Short mmCIF file of C-alpha atoms and ligand atoms in Angstrom, two decimals:
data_model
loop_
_atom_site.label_atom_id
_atom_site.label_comp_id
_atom_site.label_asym_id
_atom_site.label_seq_id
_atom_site.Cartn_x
_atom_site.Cartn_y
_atom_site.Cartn_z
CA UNK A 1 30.55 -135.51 -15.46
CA UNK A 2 28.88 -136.87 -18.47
CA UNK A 3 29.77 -140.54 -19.36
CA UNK A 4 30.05 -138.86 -23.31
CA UNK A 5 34.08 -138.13 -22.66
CA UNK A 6 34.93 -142.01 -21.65
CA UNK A 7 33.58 -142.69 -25.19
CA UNK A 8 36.47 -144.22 -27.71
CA UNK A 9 34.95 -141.80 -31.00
CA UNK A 10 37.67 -144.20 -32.89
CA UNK A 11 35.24 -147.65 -31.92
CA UNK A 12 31.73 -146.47 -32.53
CA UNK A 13 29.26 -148.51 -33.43
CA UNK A 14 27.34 -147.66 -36.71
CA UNK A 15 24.26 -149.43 -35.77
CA UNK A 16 22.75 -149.78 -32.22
CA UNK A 17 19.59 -151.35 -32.79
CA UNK A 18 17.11 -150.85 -29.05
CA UNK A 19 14.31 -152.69 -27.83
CA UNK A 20 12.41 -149.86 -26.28
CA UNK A 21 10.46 -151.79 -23.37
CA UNK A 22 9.24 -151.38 -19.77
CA UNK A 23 6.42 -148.51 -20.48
CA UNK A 24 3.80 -150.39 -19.13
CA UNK A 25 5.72 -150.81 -15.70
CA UNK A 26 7.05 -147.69 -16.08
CA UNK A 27 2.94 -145.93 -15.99
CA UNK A 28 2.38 -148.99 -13.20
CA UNK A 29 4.66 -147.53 -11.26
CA UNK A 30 3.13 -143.85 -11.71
CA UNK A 31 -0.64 -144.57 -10.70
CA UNK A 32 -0.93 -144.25 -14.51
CA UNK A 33 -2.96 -146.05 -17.41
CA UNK A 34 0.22 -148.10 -19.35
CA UNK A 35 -0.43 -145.97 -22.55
CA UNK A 36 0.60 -142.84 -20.44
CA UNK A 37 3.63 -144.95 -20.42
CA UNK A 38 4.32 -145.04 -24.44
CA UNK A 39 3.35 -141.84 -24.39
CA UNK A 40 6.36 -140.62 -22.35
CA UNK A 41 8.16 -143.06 -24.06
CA UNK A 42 8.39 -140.55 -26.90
CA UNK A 43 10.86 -138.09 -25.08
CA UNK A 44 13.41 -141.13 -24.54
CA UNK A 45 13.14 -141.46 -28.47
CA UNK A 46 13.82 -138.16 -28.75
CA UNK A 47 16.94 -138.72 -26.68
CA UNK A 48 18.36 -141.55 -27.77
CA UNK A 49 17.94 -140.27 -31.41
CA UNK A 50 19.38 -136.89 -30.37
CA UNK A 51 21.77 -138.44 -28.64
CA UNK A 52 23.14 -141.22 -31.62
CA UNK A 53 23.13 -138.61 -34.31
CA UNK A 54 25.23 -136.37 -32.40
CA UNK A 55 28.02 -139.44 -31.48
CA UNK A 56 27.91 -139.78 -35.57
CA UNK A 57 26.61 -143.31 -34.99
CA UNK A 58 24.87 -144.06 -38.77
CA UNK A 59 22.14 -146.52 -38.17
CA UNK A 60 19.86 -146.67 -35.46
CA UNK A 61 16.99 -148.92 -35.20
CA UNK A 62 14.26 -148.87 -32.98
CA UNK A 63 11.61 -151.64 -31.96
CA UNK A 64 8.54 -149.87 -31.64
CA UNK A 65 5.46 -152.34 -32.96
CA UNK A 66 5.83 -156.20 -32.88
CA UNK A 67 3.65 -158.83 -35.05
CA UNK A 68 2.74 -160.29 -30.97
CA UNK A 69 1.81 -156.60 -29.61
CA UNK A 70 -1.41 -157.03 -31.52
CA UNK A 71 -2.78 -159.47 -28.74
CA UNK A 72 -2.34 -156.13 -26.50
CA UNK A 73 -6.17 -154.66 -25.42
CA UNK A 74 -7.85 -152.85 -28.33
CA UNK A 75 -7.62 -149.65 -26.73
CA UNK A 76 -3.50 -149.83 -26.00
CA UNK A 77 -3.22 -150.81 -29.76
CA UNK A 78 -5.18 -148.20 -31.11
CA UNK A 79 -3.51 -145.33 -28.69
CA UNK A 80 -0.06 -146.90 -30.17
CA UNK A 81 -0.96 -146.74 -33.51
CA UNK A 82 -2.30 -142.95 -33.34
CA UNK A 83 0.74 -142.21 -31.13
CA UNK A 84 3.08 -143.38 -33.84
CA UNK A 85 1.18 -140.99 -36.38
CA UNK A 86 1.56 -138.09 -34.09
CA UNK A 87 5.19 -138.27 -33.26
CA UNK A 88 5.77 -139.04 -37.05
CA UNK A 89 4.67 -135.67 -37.78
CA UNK A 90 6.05 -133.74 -34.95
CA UNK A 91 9.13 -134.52 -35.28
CA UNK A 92 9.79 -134.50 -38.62
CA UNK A 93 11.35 -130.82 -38.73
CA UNK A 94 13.21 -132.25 -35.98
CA UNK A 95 14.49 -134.40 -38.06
CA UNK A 96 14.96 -132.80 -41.26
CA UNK A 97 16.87 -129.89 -39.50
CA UNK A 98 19.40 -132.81 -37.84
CA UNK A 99 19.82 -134.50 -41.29
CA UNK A 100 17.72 -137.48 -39.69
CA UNK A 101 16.62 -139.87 -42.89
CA UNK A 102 13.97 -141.93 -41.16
CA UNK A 103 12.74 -145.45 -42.68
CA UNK A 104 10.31 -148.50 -41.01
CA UNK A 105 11.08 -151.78 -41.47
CA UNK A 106 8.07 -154.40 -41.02
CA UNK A 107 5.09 -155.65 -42.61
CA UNK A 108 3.92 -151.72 -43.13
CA UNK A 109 1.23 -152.33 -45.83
CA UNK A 110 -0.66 -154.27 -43.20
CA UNK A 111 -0.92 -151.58 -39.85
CA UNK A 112 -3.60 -149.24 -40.12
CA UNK A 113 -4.11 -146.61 -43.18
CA UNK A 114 -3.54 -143.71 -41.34
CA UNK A 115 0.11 -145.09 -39.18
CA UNK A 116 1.08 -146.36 -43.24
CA UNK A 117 0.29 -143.29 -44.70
CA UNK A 118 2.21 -140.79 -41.74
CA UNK A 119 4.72 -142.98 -42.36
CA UNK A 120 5.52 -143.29 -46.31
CA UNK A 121 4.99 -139.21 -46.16
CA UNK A 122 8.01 -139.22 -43.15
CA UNK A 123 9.85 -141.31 -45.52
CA UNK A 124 9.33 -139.39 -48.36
CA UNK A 125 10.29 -135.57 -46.49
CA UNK A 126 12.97 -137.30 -44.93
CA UNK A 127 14.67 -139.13 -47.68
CA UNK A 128 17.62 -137.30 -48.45
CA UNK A 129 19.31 -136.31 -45.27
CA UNK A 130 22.03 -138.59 -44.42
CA UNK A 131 23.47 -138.15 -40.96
CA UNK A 132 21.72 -140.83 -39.61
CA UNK A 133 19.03 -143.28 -40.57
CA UNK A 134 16.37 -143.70 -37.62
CA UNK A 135 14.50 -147.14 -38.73
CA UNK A 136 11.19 -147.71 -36.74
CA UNK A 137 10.43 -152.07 -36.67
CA UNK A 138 6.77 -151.57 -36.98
CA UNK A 139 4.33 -154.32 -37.20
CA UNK A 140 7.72 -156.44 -37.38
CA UNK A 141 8.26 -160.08 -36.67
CA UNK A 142 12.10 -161.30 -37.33
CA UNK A 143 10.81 -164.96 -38.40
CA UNK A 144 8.05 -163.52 -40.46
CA UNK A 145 10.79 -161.04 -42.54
CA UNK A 146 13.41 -164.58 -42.43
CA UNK A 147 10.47 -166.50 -44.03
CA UNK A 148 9.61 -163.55 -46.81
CA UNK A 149 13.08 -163.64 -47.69
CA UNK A 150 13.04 -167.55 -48.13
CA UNK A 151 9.92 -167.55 -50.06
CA UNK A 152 11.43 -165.07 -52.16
CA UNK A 153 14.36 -167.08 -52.95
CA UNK A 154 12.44 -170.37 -53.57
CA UNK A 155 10.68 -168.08 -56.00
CA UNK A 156 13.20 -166.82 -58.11
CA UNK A 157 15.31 -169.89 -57.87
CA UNK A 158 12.30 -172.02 -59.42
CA UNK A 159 12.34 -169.24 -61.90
CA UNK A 160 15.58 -169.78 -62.84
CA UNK A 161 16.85 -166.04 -61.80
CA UNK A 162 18.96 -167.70 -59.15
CA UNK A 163 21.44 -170.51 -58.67
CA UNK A 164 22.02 -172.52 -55.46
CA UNK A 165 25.55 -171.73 -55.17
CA UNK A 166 24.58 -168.13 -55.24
CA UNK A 167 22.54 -168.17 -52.01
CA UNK A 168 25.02 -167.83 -49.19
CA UNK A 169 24.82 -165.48 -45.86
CA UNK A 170 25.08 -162.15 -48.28
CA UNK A 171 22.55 -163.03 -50.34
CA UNK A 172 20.37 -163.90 -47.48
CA UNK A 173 21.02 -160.52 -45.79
CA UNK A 174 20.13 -158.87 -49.29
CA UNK A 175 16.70 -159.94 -48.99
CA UNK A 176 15.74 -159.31 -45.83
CA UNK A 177 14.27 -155.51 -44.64
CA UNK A 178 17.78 -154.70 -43.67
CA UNK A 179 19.22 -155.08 -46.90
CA UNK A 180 22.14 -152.59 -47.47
CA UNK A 181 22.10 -151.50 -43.62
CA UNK A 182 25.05 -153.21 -41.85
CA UNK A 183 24.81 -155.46 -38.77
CA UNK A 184 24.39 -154.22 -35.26
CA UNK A 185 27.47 -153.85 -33.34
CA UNK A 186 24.85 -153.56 -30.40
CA UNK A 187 21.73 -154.06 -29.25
CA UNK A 188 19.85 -152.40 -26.52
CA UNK A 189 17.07 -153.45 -24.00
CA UNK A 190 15.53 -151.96 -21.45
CA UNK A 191 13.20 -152.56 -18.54
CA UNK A 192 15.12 -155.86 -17.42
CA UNK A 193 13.72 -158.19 -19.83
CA UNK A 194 16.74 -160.52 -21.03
CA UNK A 195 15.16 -161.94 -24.16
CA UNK A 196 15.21 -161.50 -27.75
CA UNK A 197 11.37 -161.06 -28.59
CA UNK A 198 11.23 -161.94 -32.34
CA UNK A 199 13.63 -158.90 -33.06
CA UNK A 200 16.82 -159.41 -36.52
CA UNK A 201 16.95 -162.68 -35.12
CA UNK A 202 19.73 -163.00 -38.79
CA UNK A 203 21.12 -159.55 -37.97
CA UNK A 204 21.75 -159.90 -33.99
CA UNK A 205 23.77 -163.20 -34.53
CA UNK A 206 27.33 -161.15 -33.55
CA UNK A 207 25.94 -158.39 -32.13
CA UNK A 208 27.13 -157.80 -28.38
CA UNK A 209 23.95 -157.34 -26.15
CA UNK A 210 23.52 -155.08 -23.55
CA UNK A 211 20.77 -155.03 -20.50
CA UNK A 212 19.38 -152.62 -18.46
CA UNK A 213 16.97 -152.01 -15.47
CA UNK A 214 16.53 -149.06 -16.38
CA UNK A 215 12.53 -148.51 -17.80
CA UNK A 216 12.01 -147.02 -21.11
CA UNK A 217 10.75 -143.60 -20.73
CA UNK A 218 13.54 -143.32 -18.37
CA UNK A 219 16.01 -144.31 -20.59
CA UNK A 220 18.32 -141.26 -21.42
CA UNK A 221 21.47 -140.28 -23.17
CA UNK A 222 23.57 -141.52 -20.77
CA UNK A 223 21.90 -144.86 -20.42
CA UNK A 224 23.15 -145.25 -24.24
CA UNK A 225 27.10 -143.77 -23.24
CA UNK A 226 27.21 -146.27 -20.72
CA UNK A 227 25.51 -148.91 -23.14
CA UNK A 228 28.25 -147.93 -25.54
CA UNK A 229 30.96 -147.90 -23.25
CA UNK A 230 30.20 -151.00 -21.96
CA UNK A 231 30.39 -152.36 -25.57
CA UNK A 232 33.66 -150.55 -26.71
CA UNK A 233 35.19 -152.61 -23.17
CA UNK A 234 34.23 -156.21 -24.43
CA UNK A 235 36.43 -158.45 -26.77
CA UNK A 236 34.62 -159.42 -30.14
CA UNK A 237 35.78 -162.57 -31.29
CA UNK A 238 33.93 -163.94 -34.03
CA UNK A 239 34.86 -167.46 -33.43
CA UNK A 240 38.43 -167.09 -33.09
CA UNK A 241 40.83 -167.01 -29.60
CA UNK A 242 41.61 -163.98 -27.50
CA UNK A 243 45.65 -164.12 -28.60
CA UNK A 244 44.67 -164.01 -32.65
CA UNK A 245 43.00 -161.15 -32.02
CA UNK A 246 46.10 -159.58 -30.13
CA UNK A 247 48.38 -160.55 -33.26
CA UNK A 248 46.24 -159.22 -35.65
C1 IPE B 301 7.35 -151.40 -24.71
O1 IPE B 301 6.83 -151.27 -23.43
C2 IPE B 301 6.51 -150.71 -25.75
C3 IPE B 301 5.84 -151.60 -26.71
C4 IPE B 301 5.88 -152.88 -26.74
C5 IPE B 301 5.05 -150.94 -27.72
P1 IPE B 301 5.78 -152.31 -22.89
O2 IPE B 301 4.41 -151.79 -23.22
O3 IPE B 301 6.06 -153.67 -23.36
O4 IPE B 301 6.00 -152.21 -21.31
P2 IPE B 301 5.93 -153.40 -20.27
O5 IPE B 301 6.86 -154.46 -20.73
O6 IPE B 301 4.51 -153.86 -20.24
O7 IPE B 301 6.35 -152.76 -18.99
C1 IPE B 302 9.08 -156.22 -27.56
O1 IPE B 302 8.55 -155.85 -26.34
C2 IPE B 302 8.45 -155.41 -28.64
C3 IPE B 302 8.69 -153.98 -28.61
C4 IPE B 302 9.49 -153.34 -27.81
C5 IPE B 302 7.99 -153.22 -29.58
P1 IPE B 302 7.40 -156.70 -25.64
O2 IPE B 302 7.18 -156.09 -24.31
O3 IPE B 302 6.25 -156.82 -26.53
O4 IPE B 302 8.12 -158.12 -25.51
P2 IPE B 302 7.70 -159.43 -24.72
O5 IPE B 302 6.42 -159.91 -25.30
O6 IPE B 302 7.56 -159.08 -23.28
O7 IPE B 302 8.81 -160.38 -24.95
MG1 MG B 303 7.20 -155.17 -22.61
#
């Protein structure tokens, strides 16, 4: 039986935000070149997407491009960056015919024309559906969007526009490419890996994490049930005790 009926539809998260890794292996381990890898990795997309929209979950935030992955061989970066201008425009019936609004968050002026481009116009045809937001981190770096943010700040404080008693943790959040999107309850990674990789380093910080072995273009709907159950079973604190929570 499907892990879907042990979910508690009263303690969703809104956001799940993934990092979708372990392609490489994943082609390793099929005599395969690793891009054959990303490109299966599409279908768990699909899923997980699929999958999230149908729960009712609201945000849903996928690592797809970080600032590092441009050390990656020529040839793997290329075959990512056409792969994320294919998929963009496959599957944006798909997505228009779910009510999927789709947005990228990263430094998106700077990947190639083409991926920028395939993107804006999936922005654009996709802007007013609002079942779920799909956000794509593309050429994103969680330092590099805290540091933008700071800039900005320093900027419009010097200007005058702000005061220093005015920039607290909201204001922070305001300015970063998250603005207006709430928190992740939970975040996702696959493939084993138990680290963090430069991904809403500000947004994570009371998120409850979840690992699997589980390779990404494995990864299926019920890898993200049990990813949710096992989230909906832990005790969130937030830096108070275990009994204030039961009085409250
Ligand atoms: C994640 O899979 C996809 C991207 C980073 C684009 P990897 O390509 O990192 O796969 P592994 O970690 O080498 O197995
Ligand atoms: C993180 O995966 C980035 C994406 C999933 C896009 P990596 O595979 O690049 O992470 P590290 O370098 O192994 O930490
Ligand atoms: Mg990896």
């Amino acid at each position: 039986m499907s892990l879907q009926t042990q979910i508690d539809m009263t303690k969703l998260p809104q956001h799940i935000a993934i990092i979708m890794d372990g392609n490489g292996r994943w082609a390793k381990q099929h005599n395969k070149p690793r891009v054959f890898g990303h490109q299966n990795g599409v279908k768990a997309v699909r899923q997980v997407t699929e999958g999230a929209a149908e729960l009712g979950v609201k945000h849903l935030t996928l690592y797809a491009f970080s600032q590092e992955n441009w050390k990656r061989p020529k040839f793997e970066v290329n075959t990512l960056m056409k792969l994320f201008v294919k998929t963009v425009e496959k599957e944006l019936d798909t997505l228009n015919n779910n009510s999927i609004k789709l947005n990228a968050i990263g430094d998106l002026e700077n990947l190639p024309k083409d991926t920028y481009k395939a993107l804006l116009r999936g922005m654009e045809s996709t802007q007013d559906n609002n079942r779920m937001t799909l956000h794509l981190a593309l050429n994103y770096s969680s330092r590099w969007e805290i540091m933008n943010a700071t800039k900005r700040i320093a900027r419009e404080y010097k200007e005058g526009l702000l005061t220093e008693d005015q920039i607290n943790d909201e204001l922070m959040s305001q300015y970063l490419t998250t603005s207006g999107i709430p928190d992740p309850e939970l975040m996702i990674r696959s493939s084993g890996e138990h680290r963090i990789s430069n991904y809403l380093l500000w947004q994570l910080s009371y998120s409850e994490l979840y690992f699997t072995d589980v390779l990404w273009p494995d990864f299926s709907k019920e890898d993200l049930y049990a990813a949710i159950i096992s989230y909906q079973n832990r005790e969130r604190r937030f830096g108070m005790t275990g009994d204030q929570l039961i009085k409250s």
